[in-house]
Coordinates of C-alpha atoms (C1' of nucleotides) in Angstrom, one line a residue:
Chain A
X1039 CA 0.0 0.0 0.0
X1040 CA 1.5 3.6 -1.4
X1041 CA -0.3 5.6 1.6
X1042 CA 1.8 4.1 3.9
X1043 CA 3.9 6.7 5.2
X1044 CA 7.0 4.6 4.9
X1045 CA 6.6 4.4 1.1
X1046 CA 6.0 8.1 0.6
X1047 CA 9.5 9.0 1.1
X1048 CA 11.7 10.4 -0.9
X1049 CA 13.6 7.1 -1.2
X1050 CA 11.5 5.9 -3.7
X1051 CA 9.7 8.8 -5.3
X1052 CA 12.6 8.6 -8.4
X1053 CA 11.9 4.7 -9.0
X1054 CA 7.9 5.8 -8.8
X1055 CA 8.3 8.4 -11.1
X1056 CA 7.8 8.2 -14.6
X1057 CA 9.8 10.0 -16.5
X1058 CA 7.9 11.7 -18.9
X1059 CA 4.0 12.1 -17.8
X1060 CA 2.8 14.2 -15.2
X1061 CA 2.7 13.0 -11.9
X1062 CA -0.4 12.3 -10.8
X1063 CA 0.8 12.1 -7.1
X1064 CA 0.6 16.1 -7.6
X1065 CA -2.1 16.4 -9.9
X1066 CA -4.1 14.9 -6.8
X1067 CA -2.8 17.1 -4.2
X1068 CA -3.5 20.1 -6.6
X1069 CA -6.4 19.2 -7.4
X1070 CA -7.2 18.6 -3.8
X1071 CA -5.9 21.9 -2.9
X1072 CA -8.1 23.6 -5.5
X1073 CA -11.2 21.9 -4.2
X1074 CA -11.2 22.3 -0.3
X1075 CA -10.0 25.7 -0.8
X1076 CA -13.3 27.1 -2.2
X1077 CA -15.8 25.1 -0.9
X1078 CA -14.5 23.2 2.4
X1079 CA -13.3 19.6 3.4
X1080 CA -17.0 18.2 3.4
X1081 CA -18.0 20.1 0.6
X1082 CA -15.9 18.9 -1.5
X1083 CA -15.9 14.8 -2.7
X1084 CA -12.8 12.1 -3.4
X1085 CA -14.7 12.1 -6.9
X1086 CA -14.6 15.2 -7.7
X1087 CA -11.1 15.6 -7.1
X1088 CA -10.4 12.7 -9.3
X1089 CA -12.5 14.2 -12.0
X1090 CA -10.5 17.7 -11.8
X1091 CA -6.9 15.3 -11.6
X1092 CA -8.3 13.2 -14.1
X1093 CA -7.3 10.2 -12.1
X1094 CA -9.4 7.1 -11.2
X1095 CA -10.8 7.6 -7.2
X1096 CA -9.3 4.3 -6.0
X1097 CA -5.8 6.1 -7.2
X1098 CA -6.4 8.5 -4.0
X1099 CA -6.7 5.8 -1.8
X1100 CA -4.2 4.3 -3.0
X1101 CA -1.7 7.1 -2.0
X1102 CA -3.6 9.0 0.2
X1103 CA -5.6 6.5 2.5
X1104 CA -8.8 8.0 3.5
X1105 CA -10.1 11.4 2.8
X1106 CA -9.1 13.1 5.2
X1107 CA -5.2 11.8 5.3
X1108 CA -5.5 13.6 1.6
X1109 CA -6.6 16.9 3.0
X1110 CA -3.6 17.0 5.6
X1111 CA -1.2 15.9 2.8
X1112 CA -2.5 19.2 1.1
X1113 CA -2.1 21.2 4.0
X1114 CA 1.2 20.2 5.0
X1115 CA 2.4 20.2 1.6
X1116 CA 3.6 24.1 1.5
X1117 CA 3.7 24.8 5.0
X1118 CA 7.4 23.7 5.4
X1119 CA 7.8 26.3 2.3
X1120 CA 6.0 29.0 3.9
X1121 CA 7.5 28.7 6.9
X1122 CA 11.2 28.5 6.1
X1123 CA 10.6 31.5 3.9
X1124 CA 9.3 33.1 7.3
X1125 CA 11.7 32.1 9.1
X1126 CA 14.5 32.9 6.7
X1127 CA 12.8 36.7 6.4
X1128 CA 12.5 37.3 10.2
X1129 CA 16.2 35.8 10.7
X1130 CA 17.7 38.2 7.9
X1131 CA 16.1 41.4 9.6
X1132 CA 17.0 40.3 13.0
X1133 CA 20.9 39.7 11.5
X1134 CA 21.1 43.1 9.8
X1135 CA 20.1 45.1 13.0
X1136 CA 22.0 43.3 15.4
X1137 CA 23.2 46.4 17.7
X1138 CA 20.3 48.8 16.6
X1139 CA 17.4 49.4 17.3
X1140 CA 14.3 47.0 15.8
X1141 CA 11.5 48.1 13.5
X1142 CA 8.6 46.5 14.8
X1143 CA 7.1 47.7 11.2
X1144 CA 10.1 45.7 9.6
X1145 CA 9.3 42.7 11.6
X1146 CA 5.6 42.1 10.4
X1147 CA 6.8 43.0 7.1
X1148 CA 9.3 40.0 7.3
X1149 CA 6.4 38.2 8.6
X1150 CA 3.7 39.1 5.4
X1151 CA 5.9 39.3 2.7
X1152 CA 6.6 35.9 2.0
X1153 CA 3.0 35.4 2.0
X1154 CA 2.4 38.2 -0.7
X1155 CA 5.4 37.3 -2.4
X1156 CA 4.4 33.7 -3.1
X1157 CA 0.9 34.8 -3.7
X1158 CA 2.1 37.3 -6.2
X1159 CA 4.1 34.6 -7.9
X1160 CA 0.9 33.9 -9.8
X1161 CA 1.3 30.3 -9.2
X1162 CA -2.6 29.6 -8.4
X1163 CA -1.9 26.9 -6.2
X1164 CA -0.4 29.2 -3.1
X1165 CA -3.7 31.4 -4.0
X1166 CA -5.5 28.3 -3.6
X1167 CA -3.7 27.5 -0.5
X1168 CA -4.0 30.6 1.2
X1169 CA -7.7 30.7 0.5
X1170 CA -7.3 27.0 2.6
X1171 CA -5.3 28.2 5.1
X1172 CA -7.9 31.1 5.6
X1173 CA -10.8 28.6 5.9
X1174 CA -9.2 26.5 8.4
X1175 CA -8.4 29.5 10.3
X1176 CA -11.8 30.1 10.6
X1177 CA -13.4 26.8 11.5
X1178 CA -13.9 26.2 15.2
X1179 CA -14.0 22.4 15.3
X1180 CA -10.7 21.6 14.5
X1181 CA -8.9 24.8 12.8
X1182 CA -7.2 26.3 15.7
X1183 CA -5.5 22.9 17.0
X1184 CA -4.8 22.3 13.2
X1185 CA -3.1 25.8 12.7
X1186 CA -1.1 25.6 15.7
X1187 CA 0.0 22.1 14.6
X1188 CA 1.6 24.0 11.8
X1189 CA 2.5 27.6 12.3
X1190 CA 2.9 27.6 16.0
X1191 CA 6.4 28.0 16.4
X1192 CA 6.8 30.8 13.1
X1193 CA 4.5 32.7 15.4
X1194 CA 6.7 32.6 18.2
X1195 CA 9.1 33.5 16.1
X1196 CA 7.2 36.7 15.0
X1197 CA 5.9 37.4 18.9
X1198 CA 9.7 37.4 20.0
X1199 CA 11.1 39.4 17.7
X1200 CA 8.5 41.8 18.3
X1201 CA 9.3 41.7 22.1
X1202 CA 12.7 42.2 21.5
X1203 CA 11.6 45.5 19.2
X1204 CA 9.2 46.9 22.0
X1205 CA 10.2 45.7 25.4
X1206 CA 8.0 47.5 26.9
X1207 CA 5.0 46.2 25.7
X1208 CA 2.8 43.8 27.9
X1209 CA 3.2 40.4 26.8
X1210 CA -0.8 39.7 25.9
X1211 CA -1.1 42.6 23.4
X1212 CA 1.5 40.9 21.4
X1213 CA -0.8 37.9 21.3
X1214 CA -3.6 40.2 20.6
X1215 CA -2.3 42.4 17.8
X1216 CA -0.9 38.8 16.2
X1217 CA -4.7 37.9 16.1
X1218 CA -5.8 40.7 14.4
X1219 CA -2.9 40.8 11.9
X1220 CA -3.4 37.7 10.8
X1221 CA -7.3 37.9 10.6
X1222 CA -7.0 40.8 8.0
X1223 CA -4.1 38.8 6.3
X1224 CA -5.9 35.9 5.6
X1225 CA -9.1 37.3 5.1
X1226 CA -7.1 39.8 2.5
X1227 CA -4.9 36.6 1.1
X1228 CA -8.8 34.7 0.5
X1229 CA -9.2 37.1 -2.5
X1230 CA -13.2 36.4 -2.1
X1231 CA -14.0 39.4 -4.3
X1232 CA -16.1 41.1 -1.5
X1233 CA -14.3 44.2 -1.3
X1234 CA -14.5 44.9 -5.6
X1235 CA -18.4 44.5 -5.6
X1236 CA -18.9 46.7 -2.3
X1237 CA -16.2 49.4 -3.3
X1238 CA -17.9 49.3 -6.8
X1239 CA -14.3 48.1 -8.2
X1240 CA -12.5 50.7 -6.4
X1241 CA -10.7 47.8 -4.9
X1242 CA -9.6 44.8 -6.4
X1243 CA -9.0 41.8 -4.0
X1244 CA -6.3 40.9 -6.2
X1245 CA -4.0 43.6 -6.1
X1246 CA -2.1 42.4 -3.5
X1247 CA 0.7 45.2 -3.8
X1248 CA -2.3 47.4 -2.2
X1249 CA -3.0 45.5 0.2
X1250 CA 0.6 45.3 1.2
X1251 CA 1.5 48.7 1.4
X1252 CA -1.6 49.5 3.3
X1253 CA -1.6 46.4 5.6
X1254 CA 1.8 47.6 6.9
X1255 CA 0.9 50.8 7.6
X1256 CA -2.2 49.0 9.3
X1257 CA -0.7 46.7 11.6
X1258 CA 2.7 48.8 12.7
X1259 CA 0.2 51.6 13.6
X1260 CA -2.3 49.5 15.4
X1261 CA 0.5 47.8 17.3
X1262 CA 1.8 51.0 18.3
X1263 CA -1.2 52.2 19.5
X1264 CA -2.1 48.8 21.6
X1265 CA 1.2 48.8 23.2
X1266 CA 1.1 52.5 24.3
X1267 CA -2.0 52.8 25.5
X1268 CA -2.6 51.0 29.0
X1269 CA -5.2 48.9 28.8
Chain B
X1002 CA -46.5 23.4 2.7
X1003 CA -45.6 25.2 5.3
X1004 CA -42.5 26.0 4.2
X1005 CA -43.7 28.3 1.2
X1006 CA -42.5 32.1 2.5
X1007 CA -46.3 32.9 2.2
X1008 CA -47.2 31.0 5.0
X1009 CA -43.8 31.3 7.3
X1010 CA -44.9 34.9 7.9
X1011 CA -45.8 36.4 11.3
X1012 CA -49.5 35.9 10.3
X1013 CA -50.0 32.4 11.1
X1014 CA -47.7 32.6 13.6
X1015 CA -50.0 32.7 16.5
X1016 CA -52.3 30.6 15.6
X1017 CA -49.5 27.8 14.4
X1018 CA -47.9 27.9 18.0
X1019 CA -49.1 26.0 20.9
X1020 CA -49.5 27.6 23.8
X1021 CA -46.9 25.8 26.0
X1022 CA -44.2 23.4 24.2
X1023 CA -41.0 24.6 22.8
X1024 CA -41.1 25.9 19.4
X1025 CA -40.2 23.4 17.3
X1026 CA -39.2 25.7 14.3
X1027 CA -36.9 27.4 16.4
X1028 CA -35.4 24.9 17.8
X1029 CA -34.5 23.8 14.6
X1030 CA -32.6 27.0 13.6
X1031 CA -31.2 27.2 16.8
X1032 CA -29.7 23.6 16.2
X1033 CA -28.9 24.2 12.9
X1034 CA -27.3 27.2 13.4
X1035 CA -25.0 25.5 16.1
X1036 CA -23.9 22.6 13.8
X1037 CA -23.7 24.9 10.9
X1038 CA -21.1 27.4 12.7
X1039 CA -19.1 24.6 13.8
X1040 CA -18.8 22.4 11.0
X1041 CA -19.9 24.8 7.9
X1042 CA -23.3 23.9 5.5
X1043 CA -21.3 20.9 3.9
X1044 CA -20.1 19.5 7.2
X1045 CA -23.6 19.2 8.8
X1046 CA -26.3 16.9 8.0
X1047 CA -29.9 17.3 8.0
X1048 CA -30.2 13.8 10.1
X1049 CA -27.4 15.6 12.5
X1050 CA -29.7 18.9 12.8
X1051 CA -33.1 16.8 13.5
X1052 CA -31.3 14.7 16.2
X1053 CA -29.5 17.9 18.0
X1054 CA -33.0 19.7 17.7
X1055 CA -35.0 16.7 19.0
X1056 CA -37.4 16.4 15.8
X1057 CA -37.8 14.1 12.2
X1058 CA -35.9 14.8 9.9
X1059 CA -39.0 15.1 7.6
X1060 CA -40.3 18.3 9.9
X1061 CA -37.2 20.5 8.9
X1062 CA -37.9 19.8 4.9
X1063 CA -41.7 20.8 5.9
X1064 CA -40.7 24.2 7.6
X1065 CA -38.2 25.1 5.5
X1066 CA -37.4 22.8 2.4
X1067 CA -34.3 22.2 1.0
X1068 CA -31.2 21.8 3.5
X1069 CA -29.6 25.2 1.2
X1070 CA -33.2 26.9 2.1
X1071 CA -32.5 26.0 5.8
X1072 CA -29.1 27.4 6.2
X1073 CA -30.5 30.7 4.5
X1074 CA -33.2 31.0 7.3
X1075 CA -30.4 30.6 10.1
X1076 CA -28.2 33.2 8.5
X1077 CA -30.9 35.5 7.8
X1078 CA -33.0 35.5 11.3
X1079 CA -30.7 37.5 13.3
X1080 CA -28.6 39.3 10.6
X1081 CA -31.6 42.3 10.9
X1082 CA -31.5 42.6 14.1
X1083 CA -27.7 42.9 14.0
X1084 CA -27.9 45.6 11.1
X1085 CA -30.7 47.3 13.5
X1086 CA -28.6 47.9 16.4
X1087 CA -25.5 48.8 13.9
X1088 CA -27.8 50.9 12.5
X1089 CA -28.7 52.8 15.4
X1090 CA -25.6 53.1 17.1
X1091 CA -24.6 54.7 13.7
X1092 CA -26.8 56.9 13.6
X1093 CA -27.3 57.7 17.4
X1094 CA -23.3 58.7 17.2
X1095 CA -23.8 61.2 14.2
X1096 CA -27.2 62.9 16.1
X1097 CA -25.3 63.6 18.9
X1098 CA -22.3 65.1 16.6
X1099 CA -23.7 67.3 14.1
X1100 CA -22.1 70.2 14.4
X1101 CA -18.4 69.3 15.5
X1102 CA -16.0 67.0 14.2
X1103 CA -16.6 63.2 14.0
X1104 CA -14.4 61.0 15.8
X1105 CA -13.0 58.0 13.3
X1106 CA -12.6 55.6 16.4
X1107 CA -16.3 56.3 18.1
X1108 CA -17.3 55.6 14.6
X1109 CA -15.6 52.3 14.4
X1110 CA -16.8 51.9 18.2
X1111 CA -20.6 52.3 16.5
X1112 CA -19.7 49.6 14.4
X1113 CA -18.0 46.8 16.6
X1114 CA -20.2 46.7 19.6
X1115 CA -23.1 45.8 18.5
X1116 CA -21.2 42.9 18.0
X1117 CA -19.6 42.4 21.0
X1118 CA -22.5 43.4 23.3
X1119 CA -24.7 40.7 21.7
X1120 CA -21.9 37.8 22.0
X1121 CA -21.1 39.3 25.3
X1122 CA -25.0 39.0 26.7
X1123 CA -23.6 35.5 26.6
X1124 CA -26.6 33.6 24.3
X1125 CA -25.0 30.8 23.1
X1126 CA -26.9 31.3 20.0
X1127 CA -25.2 34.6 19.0
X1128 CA -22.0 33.3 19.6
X1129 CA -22.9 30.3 17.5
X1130 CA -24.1 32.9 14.9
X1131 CA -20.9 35.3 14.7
X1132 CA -18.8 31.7 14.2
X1133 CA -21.0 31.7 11.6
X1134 CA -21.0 35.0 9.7
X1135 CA -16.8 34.4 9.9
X1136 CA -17.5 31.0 8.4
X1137 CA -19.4 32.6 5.5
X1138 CA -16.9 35.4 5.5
X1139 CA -14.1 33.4 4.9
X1140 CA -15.9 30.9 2.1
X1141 CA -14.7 31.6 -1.5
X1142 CA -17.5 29.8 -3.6
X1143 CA -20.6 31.9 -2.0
X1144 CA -19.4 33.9 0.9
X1145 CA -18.5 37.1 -0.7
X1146 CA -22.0 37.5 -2.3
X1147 CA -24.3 36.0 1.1
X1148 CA -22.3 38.6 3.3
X1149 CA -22.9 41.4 0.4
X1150 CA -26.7 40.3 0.3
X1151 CA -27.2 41.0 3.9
X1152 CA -24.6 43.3 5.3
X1153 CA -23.9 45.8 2.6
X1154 CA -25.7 48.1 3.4
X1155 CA -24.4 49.0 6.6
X1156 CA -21.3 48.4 5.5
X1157 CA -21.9 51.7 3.5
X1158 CA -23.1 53.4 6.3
X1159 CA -20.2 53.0 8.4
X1160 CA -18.0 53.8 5.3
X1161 CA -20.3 57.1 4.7
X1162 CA -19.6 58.2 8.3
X1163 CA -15.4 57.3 8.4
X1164 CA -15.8 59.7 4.4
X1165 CA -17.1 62.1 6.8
X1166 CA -15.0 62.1 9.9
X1167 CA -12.2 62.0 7.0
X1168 CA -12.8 64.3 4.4
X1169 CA -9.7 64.3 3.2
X1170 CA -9.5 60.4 3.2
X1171 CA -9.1 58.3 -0.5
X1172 CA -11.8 56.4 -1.1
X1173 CA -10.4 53.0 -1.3
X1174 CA -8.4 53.4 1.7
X1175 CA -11.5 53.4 3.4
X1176 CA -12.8 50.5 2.2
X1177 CA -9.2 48.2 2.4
X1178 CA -9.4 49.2 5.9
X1179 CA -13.0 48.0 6.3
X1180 CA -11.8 44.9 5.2
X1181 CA -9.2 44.6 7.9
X1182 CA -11.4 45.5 10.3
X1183 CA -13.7 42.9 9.9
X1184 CA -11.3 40.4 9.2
X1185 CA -9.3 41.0 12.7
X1186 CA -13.2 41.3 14.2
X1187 CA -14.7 37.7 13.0
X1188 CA -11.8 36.2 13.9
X1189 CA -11.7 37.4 16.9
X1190 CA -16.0 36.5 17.2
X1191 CA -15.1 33.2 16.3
X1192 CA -13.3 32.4 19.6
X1193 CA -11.3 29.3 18.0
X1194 CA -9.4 29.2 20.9
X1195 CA -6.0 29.3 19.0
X1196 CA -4.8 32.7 21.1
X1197 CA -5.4 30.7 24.1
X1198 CA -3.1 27.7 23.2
X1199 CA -0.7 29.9 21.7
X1200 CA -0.5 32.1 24.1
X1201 CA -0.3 29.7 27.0
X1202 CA -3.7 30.9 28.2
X1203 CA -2.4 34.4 28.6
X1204 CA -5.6 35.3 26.6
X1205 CA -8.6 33.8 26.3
X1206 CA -10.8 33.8 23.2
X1207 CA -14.1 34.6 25.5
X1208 CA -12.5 37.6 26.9
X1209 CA -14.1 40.2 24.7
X1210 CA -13.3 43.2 26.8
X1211 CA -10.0 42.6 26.2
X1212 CA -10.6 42.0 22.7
X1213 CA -12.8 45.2 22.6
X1214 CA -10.5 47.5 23.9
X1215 CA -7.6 46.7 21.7
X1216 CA -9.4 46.2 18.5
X1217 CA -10.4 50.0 19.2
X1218 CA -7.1 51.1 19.5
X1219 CA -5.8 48.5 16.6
X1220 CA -8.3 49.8 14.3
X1221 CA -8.7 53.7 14.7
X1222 CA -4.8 53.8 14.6
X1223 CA -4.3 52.0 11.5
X1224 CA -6.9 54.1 9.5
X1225 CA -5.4 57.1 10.8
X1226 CA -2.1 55.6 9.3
X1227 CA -3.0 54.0 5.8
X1228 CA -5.0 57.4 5.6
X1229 CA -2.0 59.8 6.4
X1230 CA 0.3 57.8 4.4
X1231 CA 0.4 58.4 0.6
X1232 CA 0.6 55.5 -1.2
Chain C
dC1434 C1' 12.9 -11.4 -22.6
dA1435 C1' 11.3 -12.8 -18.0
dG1436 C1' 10.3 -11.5 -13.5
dT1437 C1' 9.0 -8.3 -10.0
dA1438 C1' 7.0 -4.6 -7.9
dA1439 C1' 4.7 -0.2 -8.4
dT1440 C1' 0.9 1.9 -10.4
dT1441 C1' -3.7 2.3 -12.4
dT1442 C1' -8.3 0.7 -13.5
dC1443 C1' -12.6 -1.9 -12.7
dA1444 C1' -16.4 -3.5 -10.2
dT1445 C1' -18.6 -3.2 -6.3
dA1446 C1' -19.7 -3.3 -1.2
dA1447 C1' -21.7 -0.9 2.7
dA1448 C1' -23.2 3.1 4.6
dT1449 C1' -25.3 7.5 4.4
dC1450 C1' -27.4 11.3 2.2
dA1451 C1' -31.4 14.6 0.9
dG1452 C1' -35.8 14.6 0.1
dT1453 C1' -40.9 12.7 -0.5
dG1454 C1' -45.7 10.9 0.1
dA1455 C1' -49.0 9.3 3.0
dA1456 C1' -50.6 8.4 7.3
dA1457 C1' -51.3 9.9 12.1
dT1458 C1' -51.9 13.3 15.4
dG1459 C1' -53.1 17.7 17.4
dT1460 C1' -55.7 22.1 17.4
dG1461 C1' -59.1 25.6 17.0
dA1462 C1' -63.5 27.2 15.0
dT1463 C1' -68.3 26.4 14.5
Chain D
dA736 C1' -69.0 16.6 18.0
dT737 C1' -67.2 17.5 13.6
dC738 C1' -64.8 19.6 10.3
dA739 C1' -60.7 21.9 8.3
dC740 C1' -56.2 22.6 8.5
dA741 C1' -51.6 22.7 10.7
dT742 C1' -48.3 19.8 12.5
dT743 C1' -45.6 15.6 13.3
dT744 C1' -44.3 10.9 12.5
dC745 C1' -43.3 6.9 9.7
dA746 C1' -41.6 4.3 6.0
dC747 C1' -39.2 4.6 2.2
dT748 C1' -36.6 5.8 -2.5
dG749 C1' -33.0 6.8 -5.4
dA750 C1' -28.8 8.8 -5.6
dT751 C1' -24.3 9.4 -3.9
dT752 C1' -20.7 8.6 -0.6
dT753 C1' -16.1 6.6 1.1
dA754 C1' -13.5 2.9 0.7
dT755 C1' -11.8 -1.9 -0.7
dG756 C1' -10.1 -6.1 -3.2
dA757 C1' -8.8 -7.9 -7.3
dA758 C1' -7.5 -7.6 -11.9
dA759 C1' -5.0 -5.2 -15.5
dT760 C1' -1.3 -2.4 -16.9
dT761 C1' 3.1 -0.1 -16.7
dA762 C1' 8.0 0.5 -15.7
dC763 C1' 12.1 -1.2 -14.3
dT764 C1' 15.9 -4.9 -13.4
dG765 C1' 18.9 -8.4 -14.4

DNA sequence: CAGTAATTTCATAAATCAGTGAAATGTGAT
DNA sequence: ATCACATTTCACTGATTTATGAAATTACTG
């Protein structure tokens, strides 16, 4: 059995490879990724992912396991990426201003960017999974436990370089103003279209390059403002 | 059929309800809207929503038809009383400002607690609701257009009132920030718990003072900023 | 080419789903 | 009491779901 996580490895994927035809491994998990993104785990059926892959629904099984195996696989998939990219970004700033001051500005930008960046890439599948990161944010059963699985210790990552940039700030806001940030990140990152057909196409949930500039200015100024004022 | 809108009106109302047992159609929606914030339309099923409420499943397809006809009905029973008291606190903030200059963050204030008050009266079923509207919020497919359907319009008010308090404000600005708002606020209505575990219980999702008193400052800061700033 | 293991397809099991029609029950008016 | 109508329950259908086991196919190795 191919779902086995033993036989998923590396070790084998160049043997299991073809080397011409595409490889439906991926076509699954993008197809997958697609799916869930826009309309949910359950709304979404292991047949209808093997219509969009074009593969046969036993070939899920068959490296996936059950359903829900295939969602994590999806989720997990570019969450090393993300992170490292986070990491990486937050790790550069820190090295560059090692006996100055820190921009607590700079620091959410080295914690946003890579999102953008990748989003901006045009490569629809990190639109798509942002859109699932979003959703999974956002679902009470099992997203939080499944988010902190995943992005718990980038976060600490962001939270302590922000300490380290305002030391005088009360541990909780941090926590707080990381909640909000990433609340209009992902809701911004979901590209729903919401914000063109209210603003009349004043704003296009695509142009991320607006959102950027603007969520910057957004979040350093909020997070000023929480830290300073004594709640 | 009973669950033809002619006959769901308030007309038959009295007459349809017993004097004494519980009301079977609300209980229904109450259910419904539980299982339905938690789990999202696709992730809930009719059999699930009758066994929660206590009732055949054959009496929620009488009330209200089709499972999609069901969900509408939950979303839409307390979204007017929401956009009432939005409405008012709106409009009682202007009344009581018309000659002087309007105040951006008692604007904002007119806008989030509504919200908060009603999840903080502690009714599970606004609580259950706001999961909800973030649910909706944050789903691709149909979200954008369900929120537009029944929350645009005081969406513009609150815009109208920030165009005011900033004359000299771009128009889009106003409505990007809008978006951050309320993607900071339903996350933060959703209470997924996440902040908790992440922050080692050094806040707590259910604590919506704390939550209301930063998100003022968070907010009316960062539309002074992505206002002031020229981008 | 023969042999072996991985991959892909086929057929189908078993469970569950949304939704329906008719019967049964309750309720209020006359 | 009886009639009309609203409500509730029961029994069920047809479609669809996840998932499996076996067969067929493909790719690689010696």
């Amino acid at each position: 059995m191919a779902h086995s996580e033993k036989q998923s490895g590396g070790a084998l994927r160049g043997r299991r490879r073809k080397g011409q035809g595409p490889d439906l491994r991926e076509s699954i998990l993008d197809a997958a990724e697609d799916l869930f993104s826009r309309h949910g785990f359950h709304g979404v059926t292991v047949r209808q992912v093997a219509a969009e892959a074009g593969v046969d629904t036993a070939l899920i099984h068959y490296y996936f396991g059950a359903k829900r195996e295939l969602f994590d696989h999806v989720f997990a998939r570019r969450a090393e990426i993300l992170n490292g990219a986070r990491l990486q970004a937050i790790a550069a700033y820190r090295a560059a201003h090692t006996g100055g001051d820190l921009d607590p500005e700079a620091i959410i930008r080295a914690f946003i960017d890579p999102m953008i960046n990748l989003s901006l890439t045009g490569d629809e599948g990190w639109k798509n999974y942002f859109r699932l990161v979003a959703l999974v944010n956002n679902t009470p059963a099992w997203g939080g436990e499944t988010m902190s699985r995943f992005f718990d210790p980038v976060v600490r990552q962001l939270v302590d370089a922000l300490r380290d940039a305002l030391p005088q700030a009360e541990e909780r806001d941090l926590y707080w103003c990381y909640q909000f940030l990433t609340g209009a990140l992902m809701l911004a990152l979901s590209e729903t279209g919401r914000i063109d057909h209210l603003s009349g196409d004043l704003c296009r949930s695509t142009d991320l390059e607006a959102v950027r500039a603007r969520l910057y200015a957004w979040c350093a100024a909020g997070l000023r403002e929480v830290v300073s004022r004594r709640l």
